[in-house]
Every structure is written in C-alpha cells, then in structure tokens.
Amino acid sequence: MSFNTKDVVLKEDRPKTLLLQKHSDYLAGYGLNKDDYEYCMTEHIRMSGIYWSLTAMELMDQTSRMPKSEIIEFITSCQDTESGGISASIGHDPHMLYTLSAVQVLAMYDRMDAVDVDGIVRFVTSLQQPDGSFFGDKWGEVDTRFSFCAVMCLSLLQKLEAINVNKAVDFVLSCMNFDGGFGSKPGSESHAGLIYCCVGTLSICKRMDALHADELAWWLCERQLPSGGLNGRPEKLPDLCYSWWVMSSLSMLNRIHWVDKNSLEEFILACQDAETGGFSDRPGDIPDPFHTLFGLAGLSLLGNSSIKLVNPTYCMPQETIDRLKLEPQVLHV
C-alpha cells in the first residue's frame, strides 16, 4: 500500500536569507489602522496577537518599536475584577489562553505590578478539575492546552504550588498514546501542537522521566516532509508553525538533531514575504504575527545567531526565563 504524501514545492525565487528589518517593520506597523478589516476580525485573539508580536520583536531585539505603555494599559483593562482572569479584548470573557498571553507579556516587560496577581492565581486554580485537568474558562471545555497554560502561567508568577501539580501531571499522562504522543484529552489523536503542550507541562513540573522519549521523538521526526517543512499529523501539508511545535518538543527531549536542520531552515526562510515582511504558514501565503513568531523562534532553535536564544518550554526569550530564575527540565540523552 502506498500513500501520496501531501507537500509543497519550494520555488527557485523563494527568499533564502533572513529579512529581519522587513519583519520588524511588518510587526511595528501591524494593527495601527484600527479600521482595517484584519484588525477588526482578530479582536477575539488580540491578547495573543500582542504576545506573538512582542515576543517576535524581543527575539529580533526590536522591542523599543512596540508601544509599551499602551500594551500594559490594554492588559490591565482586560482583567476581570470578579474572576481575576484576563480576556482577549475589552468586554470579552476571561479565558486561560489569554490570561497566559498577558502574563507572558508582563513577564517580558517585568511589569507584573500592572495586574492583580492574586486574582490571576485565583482564576487559574478555580479551573482545575478533580481529575487534574483544567477548563479553559467557566464554560467547561477540557483540553491539554489549558493544562499547559495553567502550569506555565503559575510558573511565571512563581505560584505553581497553588494547584495540585501531581494531579495535573497525572491527567496529562492519561492523554499519552501508544505512539508516545499526546492529544487534547484521553483517547484523542496525537498532534504536534498538543505534544508541545504536554511535554512543556512535564518540563515545568519536572516529570520528563514519564515520557516514552524515543518513541515520541521518532513520531515527531516523521513530521518532516521532502520540502523540509513539518506537519502536525500524518498526511497533512507542512505548516510553518510546526517548526516551533515539533522542534521545541524535540529540543526539550534533547533530540533536535534527529531532523534535517538545513532543509527545515530553507522551508522557514521560504515562508517569508519578501515585499511586506512577516512569515506565512506556507510559501506564497499571507503573513501574520502568529507565523512570524514561530518562524523566528524556529530559526532560533536551529541556531541562527542573528536571533536571540528562545526558551523551548516557554516560547519566550531565554534571558527572560533566566531573569525569573526558572529552570524547566530538559531530558539528558
């Protein structure tokens, strides 16, 4: 039996060098026109958009081009006084995803004083369930993404002991599959993005010993396609963001050398928009801040010296993690 591998072909006229200045210009100008269609349509993920943009700028050492005071004021205005959680935008419901994005931004700015930290801790702890899992918000969806968000958020706040860490780990481990990978909940299909969330949770909780490291790393390596790009599941097209989800997991597993780094770098560079700046999911598509961050972060993991070192667990500059004196666990081979 044979399968047709879905992939893309890299064109000869693709970008082959890193266009740092263009990416800085792209992010500095993103969202300036509040009447822009794209700006209006991304209101529901605005807090994460700020995190993606700021982290990318941090990695390029261009943070000064971001409106710091305006960003901090926006985050403060998005904290819900009743629950303590933070929302994607003003007037939206608080959610674990956007609470983490806000905490990450404030950690990079060293401005945790801008929010009610005790309120955030109260919000996160209120969402842990008896089996150790976490809801994303009051509406009750369970997903290993939310476990990771909760653990990382409290870790950045130096409040990890506020939750039942052992039960949180037990739930994540209950989502492990026969192939060594993880899904969104027990019995769900392995997915590279969720593997990053689960490995990251175990890294912060220092329980990497529970992984089936070789099986998992092999599954992750099989995500690389002839184009050099990585997909998130078998028989899917490559997507630039998996340059982060896959490579960060392999980095935590200390097996990043198991993929072809040169061909992956060629794929990442090909996803740049040579005219406007920014990275897209695949060569020739429209760029966005999400893929721009993960393109730059992927290149950092590959050792590109023109980009700051990124921490594979937190997806933040290593210098921020060092300042906070956090030491996520990495496997030793």
Tab-separated table of C-alpha atoms in Angstrom:
chain	number	residue	atom	x	y	z
A	1	MET	CA	0.000	0.000	0.000
A	2	SER	CA	1.344	3.442	-0.877
A	3	PHE	CA	0.338	6.884	0.286
A	4	ASN	CA	0.525	10.180	-1.564
A	5	THR	CA	2.496	12.486	0.703
A	6	LYS	CA	0.971	15.956	0.772
A	7	ASP	CA	3.670	18.600	0.458
A	8	VAL	CA	4.636	21.858	-1.234
A	9	VAL	CA	7.397	22.609	-3.747
A	10	LEU	CA	9.839	25.403	-2.915
A	11	LYS	CA	10.261	27.757	-5.858
A	12	GLU	CA	13.705	28.801	-7.002
A	13	ASP	CA	12.947	32.521	-6.491
A	14	ARG	CA	11.947	31.995	-2.832
A	15	PRO	CA	13.591	34.088	-0.082
A	16	LYS	CA	16.810	32.386	1.031
A	17	THR	CA	18.132	34.875	3.594
A	18	LEU	CA	16.562	36.195	6.786
A	19	LEU	CA	14.805	39.547	6.222
A	20	LEU	CA	14.960	40.840	9.799
A	21	GLN	CA	14.368	44.519	9.073
A	22	LYS	CA	11.288	43.755	6.992
A	23	HIS	CA	9.866	41.587	9.779
A	24	SER	CA	10.456	44.335	12.325
A	25	ASP	CA	8.740	46.873	10.046
A	26	TYR	CA	5.831	44.467	9.456
A	27	LEU	CA	5.171	43.934	13.178
A	28	ALA	CA	5.725	47.591	14.095
A	29	GLY	CA	3.055	48.602	11.595
A	30	TYR	CA	0.621	45.764	12.297
A	31	GLY	CA	-2.713	46.892	13.755
A	32	LEU	CA	-2.028	50.628	13.502
A	33	ASN	CA	-5.138	51.131	11.373
A	34	LYS	CA	-7.991	50.318	13.755
A	35	ASP	CA	-10.476	50.367	10.854
A	36	ASP	CA	-8.561	47.703	8.960
A	37	TYR	CA	-10.591	44.546	8.203
A	38	GLU	CA	-7.931	42.230	9.588
A	39	TYR	CA	-7.670	44.258	12.803
A	40	CYS	CA	-11.426	44.070	13.376
A	41	MET	CA	-11.600	40.360	12.580
A	42	THR	CA	-8.852	39.455	15.068
A	43	GLU	CA	-10.382	41.147	18.122
A	44	HIS	CA	-11.216	37.756	19.657
A	45	ILE	CA	-7.491	36.826	19.806
A	46	ARG	CA	-5.979	40.299	20.350
A	47	MET	CA	-4.186	39.456	23.616
A	48	SER	CA	-2.396	36.528	21.980
A	49	GLY	CA	-1.603	38.747	18.998
A	50	ILE	CA	0.200	41.127	21.342
A	51	TYR	CA	2.174	38.227	22.808
A	52	TRP	CA	3.129	36.889	19.350
A	53	SER	CA	4.230	40.322	18.153
A	54	LEU	CA	6.136	41.339	21.277
A	55	THR	CA	7.959	38.006	21.567
A	56	ALA	CA	8.967	38.164	17.904
A	57	MET	CA	10.234	41.723	18.433
A	58	GLU	CA	12.103	40.614	21.564
A	59	LEU	CA	13.823	37.838	19.616
A	60	MET	CA	14.863	40.408	16.990
A	61	ASP	CA	15.949	42.882	19.717
A	62	GLN	CA	13.409	45.402	18.412
A	63	THR	CA	11.172	45.739	21.481
A	64	SER	CA	11.541	49.502	21.526
A	65	ARG	CA	9.321	49.666	18.434
A	66	MET	CA	6.331	48.326	20.395
A	67	PRO	CA	4.034	50.761	22.298
A	68	LYS	CA	4.863	49.518	25.808
A	69	SER	CA	2.632	51.816	27.885
A	70	GLU	CA	-0.332	51.261	25.564
A	71	ILE	CA	0.119	47.479	25.738
A	72	ILE	CA	0.322	47.425	29.542
A	73	GLU	CA	-2.739	49.675	29.821
A	74	PHE	CA	-4.649	47.346	27.476
A	75	ILE	CA	-3.756	44.283	29.555
A	76	THR	CA	-4.842	45.992	32.770
A	77	SER	CA	-8.191	46.914	31.201
A	78	CYS	CA	-8.782	43.278	30.143
A	79	GLN	CA	-8.557	41.798	33.652
A	80	ASP	CA	-11.926	40.762	35.028
A	81	THR	CA	-12.261	42.070	38.589
A	82	GLU	CA	-14.653	39.309	39.631
A	83	SER	CA	-12.875	36.159	38.377
A	84	GLY	CA	-9.348	37.568	38.163
A	85	GLY	CA	-8.894	36.163	34.653
A	86	ILE	CA	-7.837	38.129	31.588
A	87	SER	CA	-9.706	38.276	28.284
A	88	ALA	CA	-8.657	38.564	24.647
A	89	SER	CA	-10.002	42.083	24.398
A	90	ILE	CA	-12.031	44.606	26.382
A	91	GLY	CA	-15.550	43.342	27.034
A	92	HIS	CA	-14.765	39.690	26.281
A	93	ASP	CA	-14.963	36.779	28.743
A	94	PRO	CA	-11.718	35.874	30.544
A	95	HIS	CA	-10.003	32.714	29.314
A	96	MET	CA	-6.954	30.668	30.235
A	97	LEU	CA	-5.323	31.209	26.824
A	98	TYR	CA	-5.404	34.996	27.020
A	99	THR	CA	-4.544	35.064	30.700
A	100	LEU	CA	-1.311	33.255	29.842
A	101	SER	CA	-0.564	35.576	26.898
A	102	ALA	CA	-0.990	38.590	29.178
A	103	VAL	CA	1.242	37.098	31.872
A	104	GLN	CA	3.932	36.291	29.286
A	105	VAL	CA	3.895	39.882	28.007
A	106	LEU	CA	4.075	41.304	31.534
A	107	ALA	CA	6.909	38.897	32.363
A	108	MET	CA	8.911	40.141	29.380
A	109	TYR	CA	8.219	43.755	30.405
A	110	ASP	CA	8.851	42.959	34.099
A	111	ARG	CA	5.537	44.650	34.942
A	112	MET	CA	3.529	42.091	36.932
A	113	ASP	CA	2.572	45.011	39.156
A	114	ALA	CA	0.184	46.176	36.419
A	115	VAL	CA	-2.355	43.438	37.255
A	116	ASP	CA	-3.893	41.733	40.278
A	117	VAL	CA	-1.616	38.695	40.510
A	118	ASP	CA	-3.657	37.102	43.301
A	119	GLY	CA	-6.712	37.422	41.076
A	120	ILE	CA	-4.954	35.590	38.236
A	121	VAL	CA	-3.906	32.802	40.621
A	122	ARG	CA	-7.491	32.565	41.890
A	123	PHE	CA	-8.795	32.330	38.308
A	124	VAL	CA	-6.371	29.600	37.257
A	125	THR	CA	-6.820	27.468	40.367
A	126	SER	CA	-10.613	27.710	40.110
A	127	LEU	CA	-10.468	25.959	36.739
A	128	GLN	CA	-8.661	22.795	37.899
A	129	GLN	CA	-10.959	19.775	37.993
A	130	PRO	CA	-10.911	16.767	40.375
A	131	ASP	CA	-9.097	14.615	37.774
A	132	GLY	CA	-6.329	17.235	37.476
A	133	SER	CA	-7.492	18.624	34.118
A	134	PHE	CA	-8.321	22.293	33.511
A	135	PHE	CA	-11.243	24.097	31.964
A	136	GLY	CA	-10.314	26.912	29.603
A	137	ASP	CA	-12.971	29.143	31.126
A	138	LYS	CA	-16.250	28.937	33.037
A	139	TRP	CA	-17.959	27.186	30.106
A	140	GLY	CA	-16.153	23.924	30.823
A	141	GLU	CA	-14.086	22.784	27.817
A	142	VAL	CA	-11.235	20.447	28.823
A	143	ASP	CA	-8.054	20.360	26.732
A	144	THR	CA	-4.376	19.670	27.468
A	145	ARG	CA	-3.657	23.152	26.080
A	146	PHE	CA	-5.352	24.546	29.164
A	147	SER	CA	-3.278	22.326	31.460
A	148	PHE	CA	-0.151	23.797	29.890
A	149	CYS	CA	-1.484	27.345	30.101
A	150	ALA	CA	-2.301	26.914	33.781
A	151	VAL	CA	1.068	25.412	34.666
A	152	MET	CA	3.084	27.942	32.661
A	153	CYS	CA	1.064	30.886	33.929
A	154	LEU	CA	1.543	29.964	37.575
A	155	SER	CA	5.185	29.115	36.963
A	156	LEU	CA	5.830	32.610	35.575
A	157	LEU	CA	4.075	34.045	38.624
A	158	GLN	CA	6.154	31.812	40.960
A	159	LYS	CA	2.855	30.340	42.242
A	160	LEU	CA	2.908	26.795	40.851
A	161	GLU	CA	2.165	25.342	44.286
A	162	ALA	CA	-1.325	26.919	44.139
A	163	ILE	CA	-2.621	23.958	42.094
A	164	ASN	CA	-2.433	20.209	42.594
A	165	VAL	CA	0.651	19.633	40.422
A	166	ASN	CA	0.644	15.854	40.801
A	167	LYS	CA	-2.937	15.578	39.566
A	168	ALA	CA	-2.207	17.983	36.717
A	169	VAL	CA	0.660	15.717	35.643
A	170	ASP	CA	-1.480	12.584	36.030
A	171	PHE	CA	-4.131	13.999	33.697
A	172	VAL	CA	-1.557	14.905	31.051
A	173	LEU	CA	-0.039	11.430	31.260
A	174	SER	CA	-3.512	9.897	30.842
A	175	CYS	CA	-3.550	11.554	27.399
A	176	MET	CA	-0.429	9.697	26.229
A	177	ASN	CA	-0.985	7.429	23.225
A	178	PHE	CA	0.623	4.182	22.043
A	179	ASP	CA	2.898	6.149	19.692
A	180	GLY	CA	4.319	8.177	22.577
A	181	GLY	CA	2.383	11.280	21.522
A	182	PHE	CA	-0.443	13.198	23.167
A	183	GLY	CA	-3.864	14.501	22.231
A	184	SER	CA	-6.293	17.025	23.691
A	185	LYS	CA	-7.815	14.553	26.131
A	186	PRO	CA	-7.606	10.807	26.867
A	187	GLY	CA	-8.086	8.792	23.676
A	188	SER	CA	-7.598	11.754	21.332
A	189	GLU	CA	-5.286	11.566	18.313
A	190	SER	CA	-1.644	12.582	18.732
A	191	HIS	CA	-0.988	16.088	17.438
A	192	ALA	CA	2.299	18.010	17.375
A	193	GLY	CA	0.813	21.161	18.903
A	194	LEU	CA	-0.683	19.232	21.801
A	195	ILE	CA	2.524	17.236	22.217
A	196	TYR	CA	4.320	20.544	22.799
A	197	CYS	CA	1.723	21.467	25.431
A	198	CYS	CA	2.063	18.143	27.239
A	199	VAL	CA	5.853	17.934	27.049
A	200	GLY	CA	6.004	21.567	28.178
A	201	THR	CA	3.773	20.795	31.158
A	202	LEU	CA	6.031	17.900	32.158
A	203	SER	CA	9.115	20.076	31.614
A	204	ILE	CA	7.870	22.760	34.007
A	205	CYS	CA	6.667	20.171	36.530
A	206	LYS	CA	9.986	18.293	36.205
A	207	ARG	CA	8.371	14.983	35.231
A	208	MET	CA	10.040	14.392	31.854
A	209	ASP	CA	11.035	10.942	33.107
A	210	ALA	CA	7.448	9.803	32.464
A	211	LEU	CA	7.787	10.224	28.682
A	212	HIS	CA	8.480	7.484	26.137
A	213	ALA	CA	11.177	9.726	24.726
A	214	ASP	CA	12.479	7.711	21.780
A	215	GLU	CA	9.022	6.722	20.505
A	216	LEU	CA	7.806	10.296	20.845
A	217	ALA	CA	10.877	11.804	19.181
A	218	TRP	CA	10.581	9.334	16.303
A	219	TRP	CA	6.908	10.291	15.767
A	220	LEU	CA	7.921	13.968	15.772
A	221	CYS	CA	10.750	13.413	13.293
A	222	GLU	CA	8.348	11.696	10.914
A	223	ARG	CA	6.547	15.035	10.611
A	224	GLN	CA	9.308	16.287	8.284
A	225	LEU	CA	8.407	16.213	4.590
A	226	PRO	CA	10.603	16.275	1.457
A	227	SER	CA	10.204	20.080	1.271
A	228	GLY	CA	11.902	20.308	4.684
A	229	GLY	CA	8.732	21.605	6.328
A	230	LEU	CA	6.937	19.903	9.197
A	231	ASN	CA	3.294	18.909	9.552
A	232	GLY	CA	1.264	18.385	12.718
A	233	ARG	CA	-0.170	14.967	11.877
A	234	PRO	CA	0.377	12.302	9.207
A	235	GLU	CA	-0.848	13.120	5.687
A	236	LYS	CA	-1.166	16.867	6.321
A	237	LEU	CA	0.545	19.694	4.457
A	238	PRO	CA	3.544	21.315	6.112
A	239	ASP	CA	2.853	24.450	8.158
A	240	LEU	CA	5.493	26.852	9.412
A	241	CYS	CA	4.114	26.890	12.965
A	242	TYR	CA	5.168	23.248	13.390
A	243	SER	CA	8.737	24.446	13.074
A	244	TRP	CA	8.035	25.515	16.642
A	245	TRP	CA	5.694	22.835	17.991
A	246	VAL	CA	7.840	19.957	16.726
A	247	MET	CA	11.290	21.457	17.208
A	248	SER	CA	10.610	22.816	20.689
A	249	SER	CA	9.411	19.374	21.781
A	250	LEU	CA	12.483	17.731	20.263
A	251	SER	CA	14.644	20.345	21.979
A	252	MET	CA	13.116	19.519	25.383
A	253	LEU	CA	13.666	15.839	24.549
A	254	ASN	CA	17.285	16.657	23.614
A	255	ARG	CA	16.790	15.083	20.188
A	256	ILE	CA	16.594	18.144	17.954
A	257	HIS	CA	19.417	16.703	15.839
A	258	TRP	CA	17.081	13.942	14.646
A	259	VAL	CA	15.647	16.184	11.894
A	260	ASP	CA	17.293	17.641	8.793
A	261	LYS	CA	18.002	21.161	10.066
A	262	ASN	CA	19.235	22.561	6.754
A	263	SER	CA	16.134	21.632	4.773
A	264	LEU	CA	13.879	22.897	7.578
A	265	GLU	CA	15.707	26.237	7.589
A	266	GLU	CA	15.208	26.510	3.822
A	267	PHE	CA	11.475	25.912	4.282
A	268	ILE	CA	11.196	28.514	7.065
A	269	LEU	CA	13.025	31.149	5.026
A	270	ALA	CA	10.815	30.381	2.019
A	271	CYS	CA	7.758	31.311	4.113
A	272	GLN	CA	8.891	34.941	4.395
A	273	ASP	CA	7.058	37.656	2.463
A	274	ALA	CA	9.872	39.496	0.687
A	275	GLU	CA	7.670	42.528	-0.006
A	276	THR	CA	5.758	43.221	3.209
A	277	GLY	CA	7.805	41.261	5.731
A	278	GLY	CA	6.335	38.648	8.059
A	279	PHE	CA	6.043	34.870	7.734
A	280	SER	CA	3.116	32.805	6.460
A	281	ASP	CA	2.070	29.194	7.009
A	282	ARG	CA	3.401	28.141	3.607
A	283	PRO	CA	5.410	29.877	0.871
A	284	GLY	CA	3.325	32.423	-1.011
A	285	ASP	CA	0.519	32.754	1.540
A	286	ILE	CA	-0.438	35.873	3.514
A	287	PRO	CA	1.846	36.604	6.510
A	288	ASP	CA	0.562	37.078	10.065
A	289	PRO	CA	2.088	37.701	13.529
A	290	PHE	CA	1.403	34.102	14.667
A	291	HIS	CA	3.541	32.501	11.966
A	292	THR	CA	6.080	35.332	12.163
A	293	LEU	CA	6.820	34.493	15.800
A	294	PHE	CA	7.070	30.762	15.185
A	295	GLY	CA	9.227	31.229	12.111
A	296	LEU	CA	11.701	33.321	14.092
A	297	ALA	CA	11.510	31.034	17.134
A	298	GLY	CA	12.092	28.002	14.915
A	299	LEU	CA	15.186	29.633	13.429
A	300	SER	CA	16.413	30.414	16.946
A	301	LEU	CA	16.103	26.734	17.896
A	302	LEU	CA	18.070	25.880	14.744
A	303	GLY	CA	20.912	28.085	15.991
A	304	ASN	CA	20.500	31.248	13.895
A	305	SER	CA	22.802	33.693	15.689
A	306	SER	CA	21.032	36.836	14.403
A	307	ILE	CA	18.019	35.959	16.591
A	308	LYS	CA	18.060	35.848	20.386
A	309	LEU	CA	18.012	32.477	22.100
A	310	VAL	CA	14.455	31.281	22.708
A	311	ASN	CA	13.461	29.001	25.582
A	312	PRO	CA	11.850	25.841	24.119
A	313	THR	CA	9.446	25.346	27.036
A	314	TYR	CA	8.112	28.878	27.495
A	315	CYS	CA	8.457	30.278	23.930
A	316	MET	CA	9.979	33.424	25.398
A	317	PRO	CA	13.499	34.847	25.238
A	318	GLN	CA	15.913	32.766	27.316
A	319	GLU	CA	17.098	35.962	29.011
A	320	THR	CA	13.594	36.478	30.468
A	321	ILE	CA	13.499	32.921	31.819
A	322	ASP	CA	16.965	33.415	33.316
A	323	ARG	CA	15.891	36.687	34.965
A	324	LEU	CA	12.917	34.905	36.544
A	325	LYS	CA	15.275	32.104	37.692
A	326	LEU	CA	13.060	29.420	36.127
A	327	GLU	CA	14.633	26.073	35.273
A	328	PRO	CA	12.340	23.882	33.165
A	329	GLN	CA	13.538	20.312	32.841
A	330	VAL	CA	15.200	19.033	29.683
A	331	LEU	CA	15.968	15.368	29.121
A	332	HIS	CA	19.577	14.191	29.127
A	333	VAL	CA	20.499	11.680	26.452
